Amino acid sequence: MRIVVATHNAHKVREIAEILSDHEIVTAAEAGFFEEVEETGATFAENALLKARTVSKALHLAALADDSGLCVDALGGVPGVYSARYSGGTDADNRALLLKNLRGEKNRRAHFCCAAALVFPDGRELVVEGRTNGVILEEERGTGGFGYDSLFFSDDLKKTFAEAEEGDKNAVSHRGRAMRQLAKML
Ligand code: IMP
């Protein structure tokens, strides 16, 4: 099946193409969709659906979108759907704000969550969620990855996501888990 991935993030497209290797994956731009869909939903699933529906409607093709973020227990699930916009600045600013807000906090438990939505031109919809658990360190470790990776010490890998090889991270990551679920359903 031909599936349009509703993201402009090349890293995500590569990971999705690897997991959904039985299907033809094309980017939104390759399929002629250049708009940025605003993430106005209150949950990861709502945002993923919003993006997938918009792209599927515009192109009359099956469209896949994801939305993800970091949820910290001691902060009541924050930054959550606001993970990318937490500080209003760069990824480094977001990490600095997270450390500041967790200063002196003993409970450092957190998880990454990813919702993936696949919307077909006839209106059928599939939504799945993947999750990966860990703790937020008191200082950064590792230079790989992006976002909050250098602060997230993975329960599965016993290292931060920024210290892990890309393949090892994908094997346990929220996005990898969501996409593999979707691949199975297809
Ligand atoms: P989005 O799914 O592209 O909207 O990403 C939301 C934000 O969540 C990113 O900008 C990162 O700050 C954070 N995030 C999502 N997944 C990861 C990850 O695998 N590692 C580190 N940060 C992530």
Short mmCIF file of C-alpha atoms and ligand atoms in Angstrom, two decimals:
data_model
loop_
_atom_site.label_atom_id
_atom_site.label_comp_id
_atom_site.label_asym_id
_atom_site.label_seq_id
_atom_site.Cartn_x
_atom_site.Cartn_y
_atom_site.Cartn_z
CA MET A 1 0.00 0.00 0.00
CA ARG A 2 1.09 3.57 -0.65
CA ILE A 3 1.17 5.60 2.60
CA VAL A 4 1.89 9.32 2.91
CA VAL A 5 3.76 10.19 6.10
CA ALA A 6 2.49 13.51 7.43
CA THR A 7 5.79 14.85 8.73
CA HIS A 8 8.67 16.94 7.45
CA ASN A 9 11.10 15.24 9.87
CA ALA A 10 13.49 13.12 7.75
CA HIS A 11 14.58 11.09 10.77
CA LYS A 12 10.98 9.98 11.46
CA VAL A 13 10.37 9.15 7.79
CA ARG A 14 13.46 6.90 7.72
CA GLU A 15 12.42 5.07 10.89
CA ILE A 16 8.83 4.61 9.68
CA ALA A 17 9.95 3.38 6.24
CA GLU A 18 12.16 0.77 7.90
CA ILE A 19 9.36 -0.56 10.12
CA LEU A 20 6.63 -0.44 7.44
CA SER A 21 8.95 -1.92 4.82
CA ASP A 22 6.12 -3.91 3.15
CA HIS A 23 4.58 -0.60 2.06
CA GLU A 24 5.54 2.29 -0.17
CA ILE A 25 6.24 5.24 2.13
CA VAL A 26 6.25 8.73 0.63
CA THR A 27 6.64 12.04 2.42
CA ALA A 28 3.90 14.65 2.44
CA ALA A 29 6.10 16.97 0.39
CA GLU A 30 6.79 14.25 -2.22
CA ALA A 31 3.01 13.76 -2.50
CA GLY A 32 2.45 17.52 -2.94
CA PHE A 33 1.38 18.58 0.57
CA PHE A 34 3.46 21.43 2.00
CA GLU A 35 1.29 22.91 4.77
CA GLU A 36 2.12 22.75 8.47
CA VAL A 37 -0.89 21.35 10.38
CA GLU A 38 -1.36 23.04 13.77
CA GLU A 39 -1.30 20.66 16.75
CA THR A 40 -4.31 21.98 18.67
CA GLY A 41 -5.41 18.69 20.29
CA ALA A 42 -5.29 17.99 24.04
CA THR A 43 -3.84 14.49 23.61
CA PHE A 44 -1.17 12.81 21.47
CA ALA A 45 -3.86 10.74 19.74
CA GLU A 46 -5.96 13.83 18.88
CA ASN A 47 -2.95 15.57 17.36
CA ALA A 48 -1.89 12.51 15.35
CA LEU A 49 -5.45 12.09 14.01
CA LEU A 50 -5.73 15.79 13.18
CA LYS A 51 -2.60 15.65 11.02
CA ALA A 52 -3.41 12.31 9.35
CA ARG A 53 -7.00 13.35 8.53
CA THR A 54 -5.89 16.67 7.04
CA VAL A 55 -3.29 15.08 4.77
CA SER A 56 -5.52 12.15 3.75
CA LYS A 57 -8.37 14.50 2.84
CA ALA A 58 -6.12 16.84 0.86
CA LEU A 59 -4.42 14.08 -1.16
CA HIS A 60 -7.10 11.32 -1.23
CA LEU A 61 -4.45 8.85 -0.06
CA ALA A 62 -3.77 6.82 3.10
CA ALA A 63 -1.92 9.11 5.54
CA LEU A 64 0.11 8.30 8.64
CA ALA A 65 0.95 10.85 11.34
CA ASP A 66 2.42 10.66 14.80
CA ASP A 67 2.61 12.91 17.83
CA SER A 68 4.90 12.32 20.76
CA GLY A 69 6.30 13.84 23.89
CA LEU A 70 7.72 13.39 27.35
CA CYS A 71 5.45 12.96 30.40
CA VAL A 72 7.03 13.48 33.83
CA ASP A 73 5.20 11.96 36.82
CA ALA A 74 6.20 14.59 39.41
CA LEU A 75 4.97 17.35 37.04
CA GLY A 76 1.58 15.71 36.50
CA GLY A 77 2.44 14.56 32.95
CA VAL A 78 4.00 17.85 31.79
CA PRO A 79 5.44 18.78 29.27
CA GLY A 80 3.27 16.17 27.44
CA VAL A 81 1.76 17.49 24.22
CA TYR A 82 3.70 20.73 24.79
CA SER A 83 7.11 18.96 24.79
CA ALA A 84 8.39 20.70 21.65
CA ARG A 85 7.19 24.14 22.86
CA TYR A 86 7.91 23.73 26.60
CA SER A 87 10.28 26.70 27.02
CA GLY A 88 9.41 28.55 23.82
CA GLY A 89 13.06 28.15 22.79
CA THR A 90 15.41 25.43 21.55
CA ASP A 91 15.68 21.76 22.60
CA ALA A 92 18.52 22.82 24.93
CA ASP A 93 16.24 25.48 26.50
CA ASN A 94 13.55 22.82 27.00
CA ARG A 95 16.00 20.53 28.77
CA ALA A 96 17.23 23.37 30.99
CA LEU A 97 13.65 24.26 31.98
CA LEU A 98 12.87 20.62 32.77
CA LEU A 99 15.92 20.38 35.05
CA LYS A 100 14.95 23.62 36.75
CA ASN A 101 11.37 22.44 37.37
CA LEU A 102 12.63 19.12 38.80
CA ARG A 103 15.31 20.63 41.04
CA GLY A 104 15.21 18.93 44.46
CA GLU A 105 12.52 16.49 43.27
CA LYS A 106 13.12 12.87 44.36
CA ASN A 107 10.56 11.26 42.03
CA ARG A 108 12.21 11.43 38.59
CA ARG A 109 9.98 8.83 36.85
CA ALA A 110 8.94 9.72 33.29
CA HIS A 111 7.84 8.14 30.04
CA PHE A 112 7.87 9.05 26.38
CA CYS A 113 4.57 8.48 24.60
CA CYS A 114 3.85 8.30 20.87
CA ALA A 115 0.45 8.10 19.21
CA ALA A 116 0.34 7.04 15.57
CA ALA A 117 -2.76 7.48 13.41
CA LEU A 118 -3.39 6.00 9.99
CA VAL A 119 -6.34 7.46 8.08
CA PHE A 120 -7.64 5.96 4.83
CA PRO A 121 -9.35 7.95 2.06
CA ASP A 122 -12.62 6.06 2.72
CA GLY A 123 -12.64 7.39 6.30
CA ARG A 124 -11.38 4.32 8.18
CA GLU A 125 -8.97 5.20 11.00
CA LEU A 126 -6.41 3.26 13.05
CA VAL A 127 -4.84 4.77 16.20
CA VAL A 128 -2.19 3.13 18.39
CA GLU A 129 0.05 4.27 21.25
CA GLY A 130 3.56 3.26 22.24
CA ARG A 131 5.30 4.07 25.47
CA THR A 132 8.78 3.75 26.96
CA ASN A 133 9.73 4.26 30.63
CA GLY A 134 12.70 5.80 32.39
CA VAL A 135 13.93 8.50 34.77
CA ILE A 136 15.07 12.07 34.27
CA LEU A 137 18.73 12.46 35.28
CA GLU A 138 20.08 15.51 37.11
CA GLU A 139 22.48 16.29 34.29
CA GLU A 140 22.82 15.46 30.60
CA ARG A 141 24.60 12.31 29.40
CA GLY A 142 25.48 11.47 25.78
CA THR A 143 25.54 13.45 22.55
CA GLY A 144 23.27 11.50 20.18
CA GLY A 145 19.55 11.84 19.53
CA PHE A 146 17.48 14.99 19.94
CA GLY A 147 14.95 16.64 22.25
CA TYR A 148 15.09 15.25 25.79
CA ASP A 149 17.23 12.21 24.89
CA SER A 150 20.30 13.22 26.92
CA LEU A 151 18.23 13.52 30.12
CA PHE A 152 16.14 10.35 29.67
CA PHE A 153 17.74 7.28 31.30
CA SER A 154 15.92 4.31 29.77
CA ASP A 155 14.71 1.42 31.98
CA ASP A 156 15.22 -0.94 29.03
CA LEU A 157 18.67 0.18 27.85
CA LYS A 158 20.21 1.23 31.22
CA LYS A 159 21.66 4.30 29.51
CA THR A 160 20.29 7.55 28.16
CA PHE A 161 18.74 7.63 24.70
CA ALA A 162 21.53 10.05 23.74
CA GLU A 163 24.14 7.40 24.67
CA ALA A 164 22.34 4.64 22.71
CA GLU A 165 22.87 3.53 19.11
CA GLU A 166 19.95 4.60 16.89
CA GLY A 167 18.92 0.97 16.28
CA ASP A 168 18.93 0.14 20.00
CA LYS A 169 16.82 3.19 20.77
CA ASN A 170 14.33 2.36 18.00
CA ALA A 171 13.93 -1.18 19.39
CA VAL A 172 12.51 0.13 22.69
CA SER A 173 11.34 3.65 21.85
CA HIS A 174 7.76 4.90 22.10
CA ARG A 175 7.75 5.63 18.33
CA GLY A 176 9.22 2.24 17.41
CA ARG A 177 6.65 0.47 19.58
CA ALA A 178 3.72 2.42 18.12
CA MET A 179 4.87 1.88 14.52
CA ARG A 180 5.45 -1.86 15.00
CA GLN A 181 1.91 -2.20 16.43
CA LEU A 182 0.57 -0.43 13.37
CA ALA A 183 2.64 -2.64 11.04
CA LYS A 184 1.14 -5.73 12.70
CA MET A 185 -2.41 -4.42 12.29
CA LEU A 186 -1.81 -3.74 8.59
P1 IMP B 1 6.62 15.74 17.77
O1 IMP B 1 6.03 14.37 17.92
O2 IMP B 1 7.48 15.83 16.55
O3 IMP B 1 5.60 16.82 17.89
O4 IMP B 1 7.68 15.91 18.96
C1 IMP B 1 7.35 16.41 20.20
C2 IMP B 1 8.54 16.72 21.06
O5 IMP B 1 8.66 15.69 22.04
C3 IMP B 1 9.92 16.78 20.40
O6 IMP B 1 10.19 18.06 19.93
C4 IMP B 1 10.84 16.44 21.57
O7 IMP B 1 11.04 17.57 22.37
C5 IMP B 1 10.00 15.43 22.34
N1 IMP B 1 10.30 14.06 21.90
C6 IMP B 1 9.49 13.22 21.21
N2 IMP B 1 10.12 12.05 20.96
C7 IMP B 1 11.35 12.17 21.49
C8 IMP B 1 12.47 11.28 21.54
O8 IMP B 1 12.48 10.16 21.02
N3 IMP B 1 13.56 11.77 22.17
C9 IMP B 1 13.62 12.99 22.74
N4 IMP B 1 12.61 13.85 22.70
C10 IMP B 1 11.48 13.45 22.09
#
